[in-house]
Amino acid sequence: MGRGEREAVARGARLREAARSLAEDHERAVAAVRAALKPLHDAAVAQALDTIPVARLQDVTGGRLRLGAVEKSGLDTVRAVLDAGPYRLRQIPGVGQRTVDQIVAAARQLAEAAEESAAVHLDVDRPEPRTTALVGALHVRSGRARRRGARSTRRRG
């Protein structure tokens, strides 16, 4: 193998290593962003569920539920119902196991819809530690990728 071939193989090995390193950086960046985003998203979902009244559970079940006893017990939002859980719901006078099963199923449906539709809003005028962590994760990871890309471009030139 001549000098040209050895240089081509060496360049190929460097490119392969750079690609592997870039893929690892990407995986770490995605994990960091997801970790920073999760508590923000969970809070948005909880806030959304706090605004949905228990009466909406009837919409999900086609109006078949009687929720008066549940509301009288102080559980007035879908989040309160989910937090209470089946055992606490079963303790409410006049609420049977079948009703509990229907209430929990309906509440979970609404929770899934809230999970899918909840949006995280970043307010630059009022930063908070969790949003700052998310922006930091995005900034640090994108900065590393830009620097690494610049280094590989210089090597090629």
PDB file of N, CA, C and O in Angstrom, residues 2 13 19 28 33 37 42 48 63 95-96 98 100 119 123 130 145 149 155:
ATOM      1  N   GLY A   2       0.586   2.148  -0.889  1.00  0.00           N
ATOM      2  CA  GLY A   2       1.391   3.348  -1.027  1.00  0.00           C
ATOM      3  C   GLY A   2       0.975   4.434  -0.037  1.00  0.00           C
ATOM      4  O   GLY A   2       0.031   4.290   0.744  1.00  0.00           O
ATOM      5  N   ALA A  13     -10.459   6.740   8.785  1.00  0.00           N
ATOM      6  CA  ALA A  13     -10.540   6.372  10.200  1.00  0.00           C
ATOM      7  C   ALA A  13     -10.886   7.593  11.049  1.00  0.00           C
ATOM      8  O   ALA A  13     -11.690   7.498  11.991  1.00  0.00           O
ATOM      9  N   ALA A  19     -17.581  10.772  13.199  1.00  0.00           N
ATOM     10  CA  ALA A  19     -19.004  10.426  13.072  1.00  0.00           C
ATOM     11  C   ALA A  19     -19.494   9.700  14.321  1.00  0.00           C
ATOM     12  O   ALA A  19     -20.598   9.977  14.815  1.00  0.00           O
ATOM     13  N   ARG A  28     -26.326  12.066  23.823  1.00  0.00           N
ATOM     14  CA  ARG A  28     -26.232  12.750  25.120  1.00  0.00           C
ATOM     15  C   ARG A  28     -27.070  14.030  25.113  1.00  0.00           C
ATOM     16  O   ARG A  28     -27.721  14.362  26.106  1.00  0.00           O
ATOM     17  N   VAL A  33     -31.710  17.086  27.013  1.00  0.00           N
ATOM     18  CA  VAL A  33     -32.878  17.923  26.729  1.00  0.00           C
ATOM     19  C   VAL A  33     -34.137  17.249  27.259  1.00  0.00           C
ATOM     20  O   VAL A  33     -34.985  17.894  27.879  1.00  0.00           O
ATOM     21  N   LEU A  37     -36.593  18.744  29.978  1.00  0.00           N
ATOM     22  CA  LEU A  37     -37.953  19.028  29.535  1.00  0.00           C
ATOM     23  C   LEU A  37     -39.010  18.293  30.356  1.00  0.00           C
ATOM     24  O   LEU A  37     -40.104  18.814  30.582  1.00  0.00           O
ATOM     25  N   ASP A  42     -44.331  17.737  32.663  1.00  0.00           N
ATOM     26  CA  ASP A  42     -45.174  17.170  33.724  1.00  0.00           C
ATOM     27  C   ASP A  42     -45.958  18.266  34.444  1.00  0.00           C
ATOM     28  O   ASP A  42     -47.142  18.088  34.761  1.00  0.00           O
ATOM     29  N   ALA A  48     -52.855  21.523  33.377  1.00  0.00           N
ATOM     30  CA  ALA A  48     -54.004  21.310  32.493  1.00  0.00           C
ATOM     31  C   ALA A  48     -55.063  20.454  33.180  1.00  0.00           C
ATOM     32  O   ALA A  48     -56.260  20.753  33.117  1.00  0.00           O
ATOM     33  N   GLY A  63     -71.949  10.433  29.233  1.00  0.00           N
ATOM     34  CA  GLY A  63     -72.935  10.865  30.207  1.00  0.00           C
ATOM     35  C   GLY A  63     -73.465   9.773  31.111  1.00  0.00           C
ATOM     36  O   GLY A  63     -74.474   9.955  31.785  1.00  0.00           O
ATOM     37  N   VAL A  95     -70.435   5.332  45.838  1.00  0.00           N
ATOM     38  CA  VAL A  95     -69.604   5.082  44.659  1.00  0.00           C
ATOM     39  C   VAL A  95     -69.139   3.632  44.700  1.00  0.00           C
ATOM     40  O   VAL A  95     -68.395   3.231  45.606  1.00  0.00           O
ATOM     41  N   GLY A  96     -69.603   2.847  43.738  1.00  0.00           N
ATOM     42  CA  GLY A  96     -69.243   1.432  43.679  1.00  0.00           C
ATOM     43  C   GLY A  96     -68.025   1.177  42.810  1.00  0.00           C
ATOM     44  O   GLY A  96     -67.507   2.083  42.148  1.00  0.00           O
ATOM     45  N   ARG A  98     -67.687  -0.506  40.025  1.00  0.00           N
ATOM     46  CA  ARG A  98     -67.886  -0.290  38.586  1.00  0.00           C
ATOM     47  C   ARG A  98     -67.753   1.195  38.255  1.00  0.00           C
ATOM     48  O   ARG A  98     -67.118   1.574  37.265  1.00  0.00           O
ATOM     49  N   VAL A 100     -66.112   3.422  39.996  1.00  0.00           N
ATOM     50  CA  VAL A 100     -64.695   3.766  40.184  1.00  0.00           C
ATOM     51  C   VAL A 100     -63.903   3.397  38.933  1.00  0.00           C
ATOM     52  O   VAL A 100     -63.091   4.196  38.445  1.00  0.00           O
ATOM     53  N   ALA A 119     -48.136  21.914  26.206  1.00  0.00           N
ATOM     54  CA  ALA A 119     -47.000  22.617  25.615  1.00  0.00           C
ATOM     55  C   ALA A 119     -46.219  23.315  26.723  1.00  0.00           C
ATOM     56  O   ALA A 119     -46.792  23.805  27.689  1.00  0.00           O
ATOM     57  N   ASP A 123     -40.662  31.670  29.121  1.00  0.00           N
ATOM     58  CA  ASP A 123     -40.863  33.113  29.232  1.00  0.00           C
ATOM     59  C   ASP A 123     -39.503  33.756  29.500  1.00  0.00           C
ATOM     60  O   ASP A 123     -38.963  33.639  30.606  1.00  0.00           O
ATOM     61  N   ARG A 130     -35.966  25.690  36.140  1.00  0.00           N
ATOM     62  CA  ARG A 130     -36.215  24.552  35.245  1.00  0.00           C
ATOM     63  C   ARG A 130     -36.121  24.957  33.779  1.00  0.00           C
ATOM     64  O   ARG A 130     -35.571  24.216  32.961  1.00  0.00           O
ATOM     65  N   ALA A 145     -21.565  20.761  19.321  1.00  0.00           N
ATOM     66  CA  ALA A 145     -21.704  20.254  17.955  1.00  0.00           C
ATOM     67  C   ALA A 145     -21.114  21.248  16.959  1.00  0.00           C
ATOM     68  O   ALA A 145     -20.427  20.861  16.019  1.00  0.00           O
ATOM     69  N   GLY A 149     -17.949  20.460  14.588  1.00  0.00           N
ATOM     70  CA  GLY A 149     -18.093  20.606  13.138  1.00  0.00           C
ATOM     71  C   GLY A 149     -17.037  21.522  12.572  1.00  0.00           C
ATOM     72  O   GLY A 149     -16.488  21.272  11.502  1.00  0.00           O
ATOM     73  N   ARG A 155      -9.822  20.393   9.480  1.00  0.00           N
ATOM     74  CA  ARG A 155      -8.948  19.260   9.131  1.00  0.00           C
ATOM     75  C   ARG A 155      -9.026  18.930   7.648  1.00  0.00           C
ATOM     76  O   ARG A 155      -8.055  18.536   7.058  1.00  0.00           O
TER      77      ARG A 155
END
